[in-house]
Amino acid sequence: MSNLKGKTVVLGVTGSIAAYKAAIIASQAVQAGAEVHVVMTEAATHMVGPPIFAALTHRPVVTDFWETRGMADIAHVTLGRAADLVIIAPLSANTLAKLALGLADNELTALCLSTRAPLLLAPAMETGMWQHPATQDHLAALQSRGVHIVTPGGGYLASGASGVGRLAEPLVILDAARTVLGQRGDLAGRRLIVTSGGTREALDPVRYITNQSSGKMGLAIAEAARDRGAVVTFIHTTDLPTPYGATEVRVASAAELDQAVLDHLAAADALIMAAAPADFTPAQRAEHKIKKTADNTEGLTLHLARTRDILRDVADWRAAHETTRRRVVVGFAAETQNLLDNARAKLASKDLDLIVANPVPQTFGSDMVQATFLDRTGGITPLEPMPKEALAERILDEVTARLAPST
Ligand code: CTP
């Protein structure tokens, strides 16, 4: 569940050709459960009509500074107070300059001065305007005041040229909004490692052995943790995207995953080991592609060696390094039989705080999962079937409850 749910979001739209893309932001934010109020500058109304935003948000659009509404309903004051977040997308060079100088000549700029909500700006302009020292100085001034910026990307611009200045993708802007809102969440500032996906154990330069883990569970946990304010290191093996704001570490094999986890452990408050590392890896990786030859007409025998148990390595590291502050470590038990007995044994042998037991193969690739939590005190909590996003929240609730007080 997105942390936009129930939040009051002011979406400012300024005079940039990309103004039409703000409709996607408005619509997606509404669908995520936010109360969205759109405030347009006059220039923006020449680019795209306010009725689009009124229809998408089911609310009137604020456009006119001088509209008579009575003193009790001055939009820039009432909306500024109500807002949990102010997004301006697209932000023109002109409004960017006004914000840096603290001008208040329209409803949007006045609102930005009066509100104490965090401000997220997504500039969009022609390359020369973006690169101009005046724009860059204004940007630096805003950043030094704690304003959040989603920098424009490169690519095709309305002028027909190609360059920097293109509005960031609407979904990236929404992810940035979730990241900013998360900074007030219950995991604010906590450092979490989340691992995800099945590892790839190379046989030769073109082939590997892997498993059916899709990486969806780990991704859901990483996103939810980011939305609750955690500083997330996402160590993963799949082509799924890394959540906006998380630090990505891409690995392939179980040995690389092991090393990456140990490298990041010292700085972490918690580790959630949703990855499915291989237990066996080819004892030798062929230097060249394995060919069909006279020697293997009857078939090919592969010799596999055991990989290291990463959570066991983590337990050993903790035993050697942890004195007062204990990290929270969560593992998963993916089982085709004897789910709870196997999970209980893994909880003990890997010295975990919590294990999430789930039956496979039905959860691989699926969006739904029916899990059971087992903890080190002997507690067993069977959960109803739920989407992986909901399970991610439940796992994070358990992590939050077990975290050492922040120093
Ligand atoms: N795990 C690990 N290192 C491995 C294999 C698994 O750290 N080499 C972790 C997984 O990320 C998961 C937990 O251990 O959090 C349990 O994984 P699972 O595959 O269910 O169990 P295994 O440890 O592989 O044990 P078994 O072979 O008995 O199923």
PDB file of C-alpha atoms in Angstrom, residues 63-353:
ATOM      1  CA  THR A  63      -5.803  29.142 -10.944  1.00  0.00           C
ATOM      2  CA  ASP A  64      -6.667  32.685 -10.028  1.00  0.00           C
ATOM      3  CA  PHE A  65      -4.869  34.667  -7.359  1.00  0.00           C
ATOM      4  CA  TRP A  66      -7.561  37.306  -7.272  1.00  0.00           C
ATOM      5  CA  GLU A  67     -10.603  35.121  -7.268  1.00  0.00           C
ATOM      6  CA  THR A  68     -12.970  36.305  -4.520  1.00  0.00           C
ATOM      7  CA  ARG A  69     -13.528  33.432  -2.148  1.00  0.00           C
ATOM      8  CA  GLY A  70     -13.775  35.229   1.162  1.00  0.00           C
ATOM      9  CA  MET A  71     -10.868  35.540   3.556  1.00  0.00           C
ATOM     10  CA  ALA A  72     -11.629  32.184   5.190  1.00  0.00           C
ATOM     11  CA  ASP A  73     -10.712  30.327   2.020  1.00  0.00           C
ATOM     12  CA  ILE A  74      -7.537  31.825   0.656  1.00  0.00           C
ATOM     13  CA  ALA A  75      -6.234  28.861  -1.288  1.00  0.00           C
ATOM     14  CA  HIS A  76      -2.558  29.453  -0.755  1.00  0.00           C
ATOM     15  CA  VAL A  77      -3.062  29.623   3.002  1.00  0.00           C
ATOM     16  CA  THR A  78      -5.642  26.882   3.551  1.00  0.00           C
ATOM     17  CA  LEU A  79      -4.092  24.470   1.065  1.00  0.00           C
ATOM     18  CA  GLY A  80      -0.604  25.317   2.262  1.00  0.00           C
ATOM     19  CA  ARG A  81      -1.625  24.391   5.806  1.00  0.00           C
ATOM     20  CA  ALA A  82      -3.455  21.225   4.795  1.00  0.00           C
ATOM     21  CA  ALA A  83      -0.727  19.899   2.513  1.00  0.00           C
ATOM     22  CA  ASP A  84       1.415  16.925   3.485  1.00  0.00           C
ATOM     23  CA  LEU A  85       3.460  17.463   0.342  1.00  0.00           C
ATOM     24  CA  VAL A  86       3.700  20.040  -2.423  1.00  0.00           C
ATOM     25  CA  ILE A  87       4.838  18.774  -5.820  1.00  0.00           C
ATOM     26  CA  ILE A  88       5.494  21.108  -8.720  1.00  0.00           C
ATOM     27  CA  ALA A  89       5.672  19.205 -11.978  1.00  0.00           C
ATOM     28  CA  PRO A  90       6.565  20.496 -14.425  1.00  0.00           C
ATOM     29  CA  LEU A  91       8.455  23.382 -12.874  1.00  0.00           C
ATOM     30  CA  SER A  92       9.342  26.091 -15.407  1.00  0.00           C
ATOM     31  CA  ALA A  93      12.551  28.119 -15.262  1.00  0.00           C
ATOM     32  CA  ASN A  94      10.450  31.150 -14.405  1.00  0.00           C
ATOM     33  CA  THR A  95       8.711  29.628 -11.371  1.00  0.00           C
ATOM     34  CA  LEU A  96      11.974  28.016 -10.261  1.00  0.00           C
ATOM     35  CA  ALA A  97      13.579  31.467 -10.169  1.00  0.00           C
ATOM     36  CA  LYS A  98      10.625  32.933  -8.281  1.00  0.00           C
ATOM     37  CA  LEU A  99      10.782  30.182  -5.655  1.00  0.00           C
ATOM     38  CA  ALA A 100      14.485  30.724  -5.147  1.00  0.00           C
ATOM     39  CA  LEU A 101      13.880  34.425  -4.584  1.00  0.00           C
ATOM     40  CA  GLY A 102      10.815  33.906  -2.403  1.00  0.00           C
ATOM     41  CA  LEU A 103       8.457  35.764  -4.708  1.00  0.00           C
ATOM     42  CA  ALA A 104       4.721  35.345  -4.199  1.00  0.00           C
ATOM     43  CA  ASP A 105       3.022  36.767  -7.263  1.00  0.00           C
ATOM     44  CA  ASN A 106       0.522  33.978  -7.899  1.00  0.00           C
ATOM     45  CA  GLU A 107      -1.397  31.354  -5.955  1.00  0.00           C
ATOM     46  CA  LEU A 108       1.284  28.703  -6.415  1.00  0.00           C
ATOM     47  CA  THR A 109       4.326  30.748  -5.469  1.00  0.00           C
ATOM     48  CA  ALA A 110       2.422  32.227  -2.514  1.00  0.00           C
ATOM     49  CA  LEU A 111       1.486  28.728  -1.374  1.00  0.00           C
ATOM     50  CA  CYS A 112       5.115  27.622  -1.560  1.00  0.00           C
ATOM     51  CA  LEU A 113       6.067  30.457   0.769  1.00  0.00           C
ATOM     52  CA  SER A 114       3.277  29.900   3.242  1.00  0.00           C
ATOM     53  CA  THR A 115       3.373  26.107   3.503  1.00  0.00           C
ATOM     54  CA  ARG A 116       5.618  24.152   5.839  1.00  0.00           C
ATOM     55  CA  ALA A 117       5.052  20.926   3.897  1.00  0.00           C
ATOM     56  CA  PRO A 118       8.025  19.428   2.052  1.00  0.00           C
ATOM     57  CA  LEU A 119       8.464  20.695  -1.472  1.00  0.00           C
ATOM     58  CA  LEU A 120       9.272  18.370  -4.384  1.00  0.00           C
ATOM     59  CA  LEU A 121      10.207  20.053  -7.638  1.00  0.00           C
ATOM     60  CA  ALA A 122      10.428  18.439 -11.067  1.00  0.00           C
ATOM     61  CA  PRO A 123      11.928  21.024 -13.451  1.00  0.00           C
ATOM     62  CA  ALA A 124      11.377  20.826 -17.209  1.00  0.00           C
ATOM     63  CA  MET A 125      12.798  23.311 -19.652  1.00  0.00           C
ATOM     64  CA  GLU A 126      14.916  23.776 -22.733  1.00  0.00           C
ATOM     65  CA  THR A 127      18.558  22.697 -22.325  1.00  0.00           C
ATOM     66  CA  GLY A 128      20.036  26.198 -22.474  1.00  0.00           C
ATOM     67  CA  MET A 129      17.649  27.444 -19.787  1.00  0.00           C
ATOM     68  CA  TRP A 130      18.428  24.449 -17.575  1.00  0.00           C
ATOM     69  CA  GLN A 131      22.185  24.845 -17.915  1.00  0.00           C
ATOM     70  CA  HIS A 132      22.162  28.634 -17.458  1.00  0.00           C
ATOM     71  CA  PRO A 133      24.124  29.700 -14.356  1.00  0.00           C
ATOM     72  CA  ALA A 134      21.082  31.640 -13.111  1.00  0.00           C
ATOM     73  CA  THR A 135      18.946  28.457 -13.118  1.00  0.00           C
ATOM     74  CA  GLN A 136      21.711  26.390 -11.538  1.00  0.00           C
ATOM     75  CA  ASP A 137      22.275  29.028  -8.825  1.00  0.00           C
ATOM     76  CA  HIS A 138      18.557  29.106  -8.044  1.00  0.00           C
ATOM     77  CA  LEU A 139      18.500  25.339  -7.894  1.00  0.00           C
ATOM     78  CA  ALA A 140      21.432  25.248  -5.478  1.00  0.00           C
ATOM     79  CA  ALA A 141      19.730  27.855  -3.276  1.00  0.00           C
ATOM     80  CA  LEU A 142      16.543  25.784  -3.145  1.00  0.00           C
ATOM     81  CA  GLN A 143      18.440  22.576  -2.408  1.00  0.00           C
ATOM     82  CA  SER A 144      20.318  24.245   0.428  1.00  0.00           C
ATOM     83  CA  ARG A 145      16.905  24.989   1.975  1.00  0.00           C
ATOM     84  CA  GLY A 146      15.981  21.316   1.927  1.00  0.00           C
ATOM     85  CA  VAL A 147      13.814  21.388  -1.184  1.00  0.00           C
ATOM     86  CA  HIS A 148      13.737  18.032  -3.016  1.00  0.00           C
ATOM     87  CA  ILE A 149      14.508  17.994  -6.718  1.00  0.00           C
ATOM     88  CA  VAL A 150      13.782  15.321  -9.326  1.00  0.00           C
ATOM     89  CA  THR A 151      16.315  16.264 -11.938  1.00  0.00           C
ATOM     90  CA  PRO A 152      15.229  16.368 -15.567  1.00  0.00           C
ATOM     91  CA  GLY A 153      16.455  13.664 -17.879  1.00  0.00           C
ATOM     92  CA  GLY A 154      17.951  13.811 -21.345  1.00  0.00           C
ATOM     93  CA  GLY A 155      16.161  13.045 -24.580  1.00  0.00           C
ATOM     94  CA  TYR A 156      13.751  14.505 -27.086  1.00  0.00           C
ATOM     95  CA  LEU A 157      12.616  18.034 -26.215  1.00  0.00           C
ATOM     96  CA  ALA A 158       9.560  19.882 -27.493  1.00  0.00           C
ATOM     97  CA  SER A 159      11.811  22.135 -29.580  1.00  0.00           C
ATOM     98  CA  GLY A 160      12.782  19.102 -31.640  1.00  0.00           C
ATOM     99  CA  ALA A 161      16.290  19.135 -30.237  1.00  0.00           C
ATOM    100  CA  SER A 162      17.691  16.476 -27.991  1.00  0.00           C
ATOM    101  CA  GLY A 163      19.248  17.396 -24.665  1.00  0.00           C
ATOM    102  CA  VAL A 164      18.837  17.725 -20.909  1.00  0.00           C
ATOM    103  CA  GLY A 165      15.678  19.344 -19.595  1.00  0.00           C
ATOM    104  CA  ARG A 166      13.039  16.704 -20.188  1.00  0.00           C
ATOM    105  CA  LEU A 167      10.594  16.270 -17.307  1.00  0.00           C
ATOM    106  CA  ALA A 168      11.357  13.137 -15.285  1.00  0.00           C
ATOM    107  CA  GLU A 169       8.879  10.348 -15.950  1.00  0.00           C
ATOM    108  CA  PRO A 170       5.591  10.828 -14.038  1.00  0.00           C
ATOM    109  CA  LEU A 171       6.014   7.489 -12.227  1.00  0.00           C
ATOM    110  CA  VAL A 172       9.519   8.477 -11.127  1.00  0.00           C
ATOM    111  CA  ILE A 173       8.110  11.744  -9.758  1.00  0.00           C
ATOM    112  CA  LEU A 174       5.503   9.759  -7.820  1.00  0.00           C
ATOM    113  CA  ASP A 175       8.219   7.468  -6.447  1.00  0.00           C
ATOM    114  CA  ALA A 176      10.140  10.556  -5.394  1.00  0.00           C
ATOM    115  CA  ALA A 177       6.968  11.841  -3.698  1.00  0.00           C
ATOM    116  CA  ARG A 178       6.664   8.559  -1.796  1.00  0.00           C
ATOM    117  CA  THR A 179      10.319   8.823  -0.788  1.00  0.00           C
ATOM    118  CA  VAL A 180       9.828  12.359   0.565  1.00  0.00           C
ATOM    119  CA  LEU A 181       6.663  11.369   2.446  1.00  0.00           C
ATOM    120  CA  GLY A 182       8.546   8.371   3.854  1.00  0.00           C
ATOM    121  CA  GLN A 183      10.971  10.637   5.645  1.00  0.00           C
ATOM    122  CA  ARG A 184       8.334  10.978   8.363  1.00  0.00           C
ATOM    123  CA  GLY A 185       7.722   7.216   8.499  1.00  0.00           C
ATOM    124  CA  ASP A 186       8.414   4.789  11.323  1.00  0.00           C
ATOM    125  CA  LEU A 187      11.612   3.536   9.678  1.00  0.00           C
ATOM    126  CA  ALA A 188      12.986   7.037   9.039  1.00  0.00           C
ATOM    127  CA  GLY A 189      16.765   6.919   8.879  1.00  0.00           C
ATOM    128  CA  ARG A 190      16.978   3.165   9.611  1.00  0.00           C
ATOM    129  CA  ARG A 191      19.354   1.297   7.335  1.00  0.00           C
ATOM    130  CA  LEU A 192      17.918  -1.859   5.812  1.00  0.00           C
ATOM    131  CA  ILE A 193      19.480  -4.422   3.527  1.00  0.00           C
ATOM    132  CA  VAL A 194      16.925  -6.201   1.387  1.00  0.00           C
ATOM    133  CA  THR A 195      18.025  -9.070  -0.850  1.00  0.00           C
ATOM    134  CA  SER A 196      15.945 -10.308  -3.737  1.00  0.00           C
ATOM    135  CA  GLY A 197      15.776 -12.875  -6.535  1.00  0.00           C
ATOM    136  CA  GLY A 198      17.286 -16.212  -7.354  1.00  0.00           C
ATOM    137  CA  THR A 199      21.017 -16.390  -7.996  1.00  0.00           C
ATOM    138  CA  ARG A 200      22.603 -17.441 -11.274  1.00  0.00           C
ATOM    139  CA  GLU A 201      25.366 -20.011 -11.061  1.00  0.00           C
ATOM    140  CA  ALA A 202      27.423 -20.000 -14.225  1.00  0.00           C
ATOM    141  CA  LEU A 203      28.220 -23.260 -16.009  1.00  0.00           C
ATOM    142  CA  ASP A 204      30.087 -21.593 -18.831  1.00  0.00           C
ATOM    143  CA  PRO A 205      30.080 -18.077 -20.357  1.00  0.00           C
ATOM    144  CA  VAL A 206      26.570 -18.523 -21.799  1.00  0.00           C
ATOM    145  CA  ARG A 207      24.695 -20.830 -19.399  1.00  0.00           C
ATOM    146  CA  TYR A 208      23.693 -20.751 -15.786  1.00  0.00           C
ATOM    147  CA  ILE A 209      21.657 -22.667 -13.219  1.00  0.00           C
ATOM    148  CA  THR A 210      18.976 -20.707 -11.406  1.00  0.00           C
ATOM    149  CA  ASN A 211      15.621 -21.157  -9.653  1.00  0.00           C
ATOM    150  CA  GLN A 212      12.092 -19.849 -10.008  1.00  0.00           C
ATOM    151  CA  SER A 213      12.279 -16.956  -7.552  1.00  0.00           C
ATOM    152  CA  SER A 214      10.869 -13.867  -9.309  1.00  0.00           C
ATOM    153  CA  GLY A 215      12.284 -11.274  -6.923  1.00  0.00           C
ATOM    154  CA  LYS A 216       8.820  -9.716  -6.449  1.00  0.00           C
ATOM    155  CA  MET A 217       8.741 -10.258  -2.669  1.00  0.00           C
ATOM    156  CA  GLY A 218      12.099  -8.570  -2.133  1.00  0.00           C
ATOM    157  CA  LEU A 219      11.112  -5.690  -4.382  1.00  0.00           C
ATOM    158  CA  ALA A 220       7.844  -5.189  -2.479  1.00  0.00           C
ATOM    159  CA  ILE A 221       9.762  -5.119   0.827  1.00  0.00           C
ATOM    160  CA  ALA A 222      12.363  -2.677  -0.503  1.00  0.00           C
ATOM    161  CA  GLU A 223       9.659  -0.324  -1.801  1.00  0.00           C
ATOM    162  CA  ALA A 224       7.622  -0.480   1.376  1.00  0.00           C
ATOM    163  CA  ALA A 225      10.727   0.128   3.512  1.00  0.00           C
ATOM    164  CA  ARG A 226      11.646   3.134   1.361  1.00  0.00           C
ATOM    165  CA  ASP A 227       8.089   4.461   1.779  1.00  0.00           C
ATOM    166  CA  ARG A 228       8.479   4.174   5.561  1.00  0.00           C
ATOM    167  CA  GLY A 229      11.679   6.196   5.498  1.00  0.00           C
ATOM    168  CA  ALA A 230      14.337   3.478   5.542  1.00  0.00           C
ATOM    169  CA  VAL A 231      17.658   3.930   3.814  1.00  0.00           C
ATOM    170  CA  VAL A 232      17.528   0.821   1.661  1.00  0.00           C
ATOM    171  CA  THR A 233      20.378  -1.141   0.138  1.00  0.00           C
ATOM    172  CA  PHE A 234      18.792  -3.408  -2.435  1.00  0.00           C
ATOM    173  CA  ILE A 235      21.010  -6.360  -3.273  1.00  0.00           C
ATOM    174  CA  HIS A 236      19.387  -8.248  -6.112  1.00  0.00           C
ATOM    175  CA  THR A 237      19.831 -10.547  -9.059  1.00  0.00           C
ATOM    176  CA  THR A 238      16.882  -9.803 -11.340  1.00  0.00           C
ATOM    177  CA  ASP A 239      16.010  -7.346 -14.068  1.00  0.00           C
ATOM    178  CA  LEU A 240      13.270  -5.830 -11.899  1.00  0.00           C
ATOM    179  CA  PRO A 241      13.898  -2.136 -11.260  1.00  0.00           C
ATOM    180  CA  THR A 242      15.507  -0.937  -8.051  1.00  0.00           C
ATOM    181  CA  PRO A 243      13.086   1.268  -6.102  1.00  0.00           C
ATOM    182  CA  TYR A 244      13.701   4.996  -6.491  1.00  0.00           C
ATOM    183  CA  GLY A 245      15.892   6.216  -3.659  1.00  0.00           C
ATOM    184  CA  ALA A 246      17.341   2.780  -2.813  1.00  0.00           C
ATOM    185  CA  THR A 247      20.998   1.973  -3.380  1.00  0.00           C
ATOM    186  CA  GLU A 248      21.302  -0.800  -5.928  1.00  0.00           C
ATOM    187  CA  VAL A 249      23.835  -3.623  -5.697  1.00  0.00           C
ATOM    188  CA  ARG A 250      23.507  -6.063  -8.596  1.00  0.00           C
ATOM    189  CA  VAL A 251      24.927  -9.527  -8.091  1.00  0.00           C
ATOM    190  CA  ALA A 252      24.659 -12.796  -9.989  1.00  0.00           C
ATOM    191  CA  SER A 253      25.927 -15.762  -7.970  1.00  0.00           C
ATOM    192  CA  ALA A 254      25.375 -16.889  -4.390  1.00  0.00           C
ATOM    193  CA  ALA A 255      29.053 -16.176  -3.679  1.00  0.00           C
ATOM    194  CA  GLU A 256      28.640 -12.567  -4.882  1.00  0.00           C
ATOM    195  CA  LEU A 257      25.456 -12.205  -2.842  1.00  0.00           C
ATOM    196  CA  ASP A 258      27.246 -13.512   0.244  1.00  0.00           C
ATOM    197  CA  GLN A 259      30.065 -11.023  -0.191  1.00  0.00           C
ATOM    198  CA  ALA A 260      27.719  -8.097  -0.861  1.00  0.00           C
ATOM    199  CA  VAL A 261      25.621  -8.845   2.240  1.00  0.00           C
ATOM    200  CA  LEU A 262      28.710  -9.103   4.463  1.00  0.00           C
ATOM    201  CA  ASP A 263      30.116  -5.879   2.952  1.00  0.00           C
ATOM    202  CA  HIS A 264      26.985  -3.921   3.917  1.00  0.00           C
ATOM    203  CA  LEU A 265      26.146  -5.567   7.220  1.00  0.00           C
ATOM    204  CA  ALA A 266      28.217  -3.380   9.512  1.00  0.00           C
ATOM    205  CA  ALA A 267      26.284  -0.241   8.531  1.00  0.00           C
ATOM    206  CA  ALA A 268      22.856  -1.890   8.643  1.00  0.00           C
ATOM    207  CA  ASP A 269      20.143  -1.997  11.300  1.00  0.00           C
ATOM    208  CA  ALA A 270      18.345  -4.918   9.704  1.00  0.00           C
ATOM    209  CA  LEU A 271      18.713  -7.543   6.997  1.00  0.00           C
ATOM    210  CA  ILE A 272      15.745  -9.021   5.189  1.00  0.00           C
ATOM    211  CA  MET A 273      16.931 -12.008   3.226  1.00  0.00           C
ATOM    212  CA  ALA A 274      14.222 -12.508   0.617  1.00  0.00           C
ATOM    213  CA  ALA A 275      16.667 -13.728  -2.036  1.00  0.00           C
ATOM    214  CA  ALA A 276      16.723 -17.379  -3.025  1.00  0.00           C
ATOM    215  CA  PRO A 277      20.450 -18.171  -3.244  1.00  0.00           C
ATOM    216  CA  ALA A 278      21.421 -21.391  -4.934  1.00  0.00           C
ATOM    217  CA  ASP A 279      22.543 -24.123  -2.557  1.00  0.00           C
ATOM    218  CA  PHE A 280      24.727 -25.697  -5.230  1.00  0.00           C
ATOM    219  CA  THR A 281      26.955 -24.212  -7.892  1.00  0.00           C
ATOM    220  CA  PRO A 282      28.994 -25.812 -10.685  1.00  0.00           C
ATOM    221  CA  ALA A 283      32.235 -26.947  -9.083  1.00  0.00           C
ATOM    222  CA  GLN A 284      34.055 -25.583 -12.102  1.00  0.00           C
ATOM    223  CA  ARG A 285      32.946 -22.923 -14.518  1.00  0.00           C
ATOM    224  CA  ALA A 286      34.042 -23.836 -18.045  1.00  0.00           C
ATOM    225  CA  GLU A 287      36.140 -21.109 -19.606  1.00  0.00           C
ATOM    226  CA  HIS A 288      34.484 -21.612 -22.989  1.00  0.00           C
ATOM    227  CA  LYS A 289      31.031 -22.683 -24.050  1.00  0.00           C
ATOM    228  CA  ILE A 290      30.548 -26.399 -23.365  1.00  0.00           C
ATOM    229  CA  LYS A 291      30.241 -28.083 -26.772  1.00  0.00           C
ATOM    230  CA  LYS A 292      28.671 -31.335 -27.845  1.00  0.00           C
ATOM    231  CA  THR A 293      31.630 -33.640 -28.400  1.00  0.00           C
ATOM    232  CA  ALA A 294      32.371 -37.317 -28.827  1.00  0.00           C
ATOM    233  CA  ASP A 295      33.000 -37.466 -25.053  1.00  0.00           C
ATOM    234  CA  ASN A 296      29.458 -36.511 -24.114  1.00  0.00           C
ATOM    235  CA  THR A 297      27.287 -38.363 -26.570  1.00  0.00           C
ATOM    236  CA  GLU A 298      25.749 -40.256 -23.606  1.00  0.00           C
ATOM    237  CA  GLY A 299      25.064 -37.045 -21.696  1.00  0.00           C
ATOM    238  CA  LEU A 300      26.906 -34.625 -19.478  1.00  0.00           C
ATOM    239  CA  THR A 301      27.540 -35.079 -15.774  1.00  0.00           C
ATOM    240  CA  LEU A 302      27.795 -31.880 -13.822  1.00  0.00           C
ATOM    241  CA  HIS A 303      29.644 -31.755 -10.556  1.00  0.00           C
ATOM    242  CA  LEU A 304      28.052 -29.268  -8.195  1.00  0.00           C
ATOM    243  CA  ALA A 305      29.605 -27.913  -5.031  1.00  0.00           C
ATOM    244  CA  ARG A 306      27.717 -26.530  -2.022  1.00  0.00           C
ATOM    245  CA  THR A 307      27.480 -22.751  -1.778  1.00  0.00           C
ATOM    246  CA  ARG A 308      27.954 -20.990   1.525  1.00  0.00           C
ATOM    247  CA  ASP A 309      24.891 -20.475   3.703  1.00  0.00           C
ATOM    248  CA  ILE A 310      24.727 -16.693   3.680  1.00  0.00           C
ATOM    249  CA  LEU A 311      22.527 -16.349   6.760  1.00  0.00           C
ATOM    250  CA  ARG A 312      24.911 -18.677   8.633  1.00  0.00           C
ATOM    251  CA  ASP A 313      27.774 -16.378   7.621  1.00  0.00           C
ATOM    252  CA  VAL A 314      25.686 -13.453   8.879  1.00  0.00           C
ATOM    253  CA  ALA A 315      25.110 -15.251  12.198  1.00  0.00           C
ATOM    254  CA  ASP A 316      28.874 -15.850  12.554  1.00  0.00           C
ATOM    255  CA  TRP A 317      29.582 -12.211  11.727  1.00  0.00           C
ATOM    256  CA  ARG A 318      27.097 -11.076  14.350  1.00  0.00           C
ATOM    257  CA  ALA A 319      28.569 -13.393  16.969  1.00  0.00           C
ATOM    258  CA  ALA A 320      32.004 -11.922  16.295  1.00  0.00           C
ATOM    259  CA  HIS A 321      31.068  -8.246  15.941  1.00  0.00           C
ATOM    260  CA  GLU A 322      27.842  -7.414  17.745  1.00  0.00           C
ATOM    261  CA  THR A 323      28.196  -6.284  21.305  1.00  0.00           C
ATOM    262  CA  THR A 324      25.375  -4.028  22.426  1.00  0.00           C
ATOM    263  CA  ARG A 325      23.476  -3.235  19.227  1.00  0.00           C
ATOM    264  CA  ARG A 326      21.782  -6.251  17.688  1.00  0.00           C
ATOM    265  CA  ARG A 327      20.748  -6.191  14.080  1.00  0.00           C
ATOM    266  CA  VAL A 328      17.361  -7.611  13.156  1.00  0.00           C
ATOM    267  CA  VAL A 329      17.682 -10.512  10.722  1.00  0.00           C
ATOM    268  CA  VAL A 330      14.719 -11.941   8.848  1.00  0.00           C
ATOM    269  CA  GLY A 331      14.897 -15.062   6.702  1.00  0.00           C
ATOM    270  CA  PHE A 332      12.432 -16.906   4.531  1.00  0.00           C
ATOM    271  CA  ALA A 333      11.653 -20.596   4.386  1.00  0.00           C
ATOM    272  CA  ALA A 334      10.436 -21.741   1.021  1.00  0.00           C
ATOM    273  CA  GLU A 335       9.261 -25.315   1.419  1.00  0.00           C
ATOM    274  CA  THR A 336       7.363 -27.900  -0.586  1.00  0.00           C
ATOM    275  CA  GLN A 337       6.694 -30.049   2.515  1.00  0.00           C
ATOM    276  CA  ASN A 338       6.817 -29.917   6.353  1.00  0.00           C
ATOM    277  CA  LEU A 339       6.652 -26.140   6.167  1.00  0.00           C
ATOM    278  CA  LEU A 340       6.585 -25.247   9.853  1.00  0.00           C
ATOM    279  CA  ASP A 341       9.056 -27.895  11.057  1.00  0.00           C
ATOM    280  CA  ASN A 342      11.565 -26.937   8.390  1.00  0.00           C
ATOM    281  CA  ALA A 343      11.047 -23.238   9.074  1.00  0.00           C
ATOM    282  CA  ARG A 344      11.560 -23.732  12.817  1.00  0.00           C
ATOM    283  CA  ALA A 345      14.801 -25.624  12.178  1.00  0.00           C
ATOM    284  CA  LYS A 346      16.083 -22.844   9.877  1.00  0.00           C
ATOM    285  CA  LEU A 347      15.136 -20.139  12.393  1.00  0.00           C
ATOM    286  CA  ALA A 348      17.373 -21.872  14.941  1.00  0.00           C
ATOM    287  CA  SER A 349      20.261 -22.959  12.691  1.00  0.00           C
ATOM    288  CA  LYS A 350      20.553 -19.525  11.049  1.00  0.00           C
ATOM    289  CA  ASP A 351      20.018 -17.647  14.349  1.00  0.00           C
ATOM    290  CA  LEU A 352      17.201 -15.503  12.944  1.00  0.00           C
ATOM    291  CA  ASP A 353      14.889 -13.066  14.704  1.00  0.00           C
TER     292      ASP A 353
END
